[in-house]
Amino acid sequence: MSISSLLLLVLLALLSLCYAQKEATIQELRLAFNTNRINSRQLVEFYLGEIKKLNPVLKGILEVNPDALYEADRADRERAAKVPRSMVGLHGIPVLLKDTIATKDKLNTTAGSFALLGSTVPQDAGIVSRLRKAGAIILGKASLSEWSSFRSLSAPSGFSPRGGQGKNPYVLSATPCGSSSGPAISVAANMVAVSIGTETDGSILCPTSFNSVVGIKPTVGLTSRAGVIPISPSLDTVG
Ligand SMILES: *[C@@H]1O[C@H](CO)[C@@H](O)[C@H](O)[C@H]1NC(C)=O
């Protein structure tokens, strides 16, 4: 084997290693935390880097949380102090939220519309306060079809005035499907491991299937909808 083909092989092996390491489940991240192979700060820094690199094209994310690294440091301190909740579940894991889910922090909650930009919400959405209680890090707000597709039935899927047109990472010219397009795009492209969307009629199932990620659409009423911009009380669910 020539030196150059050997070098090429080594390069390919390294590349595939790098690529494989970008994709991780919550369980794998949990294990990596608990065995000190990575901490929350390193994980958030990694995702912020990927967002900077990929999001200008994919447009899956509207805003990143300016406090994400601060929250990561806090999670790492709690893990170092062996606080019981820090060894389980979503503690220290970055989570991305569809932009219809209220957060009482520096992030805006706008449903992708300029109409709500700069407005303030009274409190965190029900699921956000639970996520924070579990120690999850709110990484940012994901893009969507504006107003969860209910502004107009003919508006393009995955488009919002604030976010522009979200792209399907596997086929940039294909639709990412909506309305929870950003949450699915971002997980598919490894800009975050897990995200939260909402569904009224297909808005979790369609984007997760089109972007080749796993989606869970809970039975209506199982997850809190408090603080989530609504469409229909008998159909909306957060998942
Ligand atoms: C929220 O929107 C305001 C504009 O009203 C903007 O200045 C601010 O940077 C936004 N927040 C984040 C976290 O992007």
mmCIF file with all atom_site columns, N, CA and C and ligand atoms in Angstrom, residues 63-64 66 106-108 117-118, ligand 1:
data_model
loop_
_atom_site.group_PDB
_atom_site.id
_atom_site.type_symbol
_atom_site.label_atom_id
_atom_site.label_alt_id
_atom_site.label_comp_id
_atom_site.label_asym_id
_atom_site.label_entity_id
_atom_site.label_seq_id
_atom_site.pdbx_PDB_ins_code
_atom_site.Cartn_x
_atom_site.Cartn_y
_atom_site.Cartn_z
_atom_site.occupancy
_atom_site.B_iso_or_equiv
_atom_site.pdbx_formal_charge
_atom_site.auth_seq_id
_atom_site.auth_comp_id
_atom_site.auth_asym_id
_atom_site.auth_atom_id
_atom_site.pdbx_PDB_model_num
ATOM   1  N N  . GLU A 1 63  ? -33.100 31.427 18.073 1.00 0.00 ? 63  GLU A N  1
ATOM   2  C CA . GLU A 1 63  ? -32.294 32.122 19.087 1.00 0.00 ? 63  GLU A CA 1
ATOM   3  C C  . GLU A 1 63  ? -31.573 31.096 19.948 1.00 0.00 ? 63  GLU A C  1
ATOM   4  N N  . VAL A 1 64  ? -30.337 31.410 20.317 1.00 0.00 ? 64  VAL A N  1
ATOM   5  C CA . VAL A 1 64  ? -29.698 30.578 21.330 1.00 0.00 ? 64  VAL A CA 1
ATOM   6  C C  . VAL A 1 64  ? -29.742 31.329 22.659 1.00 0.00 ? 64  VAL A C  1
ATOM   7  N N  . PRO A 1 66  ? -28.515 33.057 25.706 1.00 0.00 ? 66  PRO A N  1
ATOM   8  C CA . PRO A 1 66  ? -27.240 33.662 26.118 1.00 0.00 ? 66  PRO A CA 1
ATOM   9  C C  . PRO A 1 66  ? -26.736 33.105 27.451 1.00 0.00 ? 66  PRO A C  1
ATOM   10 N N  . LYS A 1 106 ? -34.051 35.248 28.944 1.00 0.00 ? 106 LYS A N  1
ATOM   11 C CA . LYS A 1 106 ? -33.677 36.243 27.941 1.00 0.00 ? 106 LYS A CA 1
ATOM   12 C C  . LYS A 1 106 ? -34.217 35.904 26.550 1.00 0.00 ? 106 LYS A C  1
ATOM   13 N N  . LEU A 1 107 ? -34.740 34.682 26.377 1.00 0.00 ? 107 LEU A N  1
ATOM   14 C CA . LEU A 1 107 ? -35.222 34.261 25.064 1.00 0.00 ? 107 LEU A CA 1
ATOM   15 C C  . LEU A 1 107 ? -36.608 34.841 24.782 1.00 0.00 ? 107 LEU A C  1
ATOM   16 N N  . ASN A 1 108 ? -36.837 35.186 23.514 1.00 0.00 ? 108 ASN A N  1
ATOM   17 C CA . ASN A 1 108 ? -38.171 35.607 23.101 1.00 0.00 ? 108 ASN A CA 1
ATOM   18 C C  . ASN A 1 108 ? -39.044 34.384 22.832 1.00 0.00 ? 108 ASN A C  1
ATOM   19 N N  . LEU A 1 117 ? -42.327 39.811 18.987 1.00 0.00 ? 117 LEU A N  1
ATOM   20 C CA . LEU A 1 117 ? -40.926 40.040 19.352 1.00 0.00 ? 117 LEU A CA 1
ATOM   21 C C  . LEU A 1 117 ? -40.824 41.129 20.418 1.00 0.00 ? 117 LEU A C  1
ATOM   22 N N  . GLY A 1 118 ? -40.110 40.808 21.486 1.00 0.00 ? 118 GLY A N  1
ATOM   23 C CA . GLY A 1 118 ? -39.934 41.773 22.568 1.00 0.00 ? 118 GLY A CA 1
ATOM   24 C C  . GLY A 1 118 ? -41.041 41.715 23.603 1.00 0.00 ? 118 GLY A C  1
HETATM 25 C C1 . LIG B 2 .   ? -35.216 38.997 21.812 1.00 0.00 ? 1   LIG B C1 1
HETATM 26 O O1 . LIG B 2 .   ? -35.656 39.998 20.928 1.00 0.00 ? 1   LIG B O1 1
HETATM 27 C C2 . LIG B 2 .   ? -34.993 41.246 21.073 1.00 0.00 ? 1   LIG B C2 1
HETATM 28 C C3 . LIG B 2 .   ? -35.639 42.213 20.106 1.00 0.00 ? 1   LIG B C3 1
HETATM 29 O O2 . LIG B 2 .   ? -36.829 42.684 20.591 1.00 0.00 ? 1   LIG B O2 1
HETATM 30 C C4 . LIG B 2 .   ? -33.519 41.089 20.799 1.00 0.00 ? 1   LIG B C4 1
HETATM 31 O O3 . LIG B 2 .   ? -32.854 42.319 21.011 1.00 0.00 ? 1   LIG B O3 1
HETATM 32 C C5 . LIG B 2 .   ? -32.941 40.021 21.703 1.00 0.00 ? 1   LIG B C5 1
HETATM 33 O O4 . LIG B 2 .   ? -31.592 39.775 21.362 1.00 0.00 ? 1   LIG B O4 1
HETATM 34 C C6 . LIG B 2 .   ? -33.739 38.734 21.582 1.00 0.00 ? 1   LIG B C6 1
HETATM 35 N N1 . LIG B 2 .   ? -33.232 37.762 22.542 1.00 0.00 ? 1   LIG B N1 1
HETATM 36 C C7 . LIG B 2 .   ? -32.387 36.769 22.198 1.00 0.00 ? 1   LIG B C7 1
HETATM 37 C C8 . LIG B 2 .   ? -31.951 35.889 23.314 1.00 0.00 ? 1   LIG B C8 1
HETATM 38 O O5 . LIG B 2 .   ? -32.006 36.546 21.066 1.00 0.00 ? 1   LIG B O5 1
#
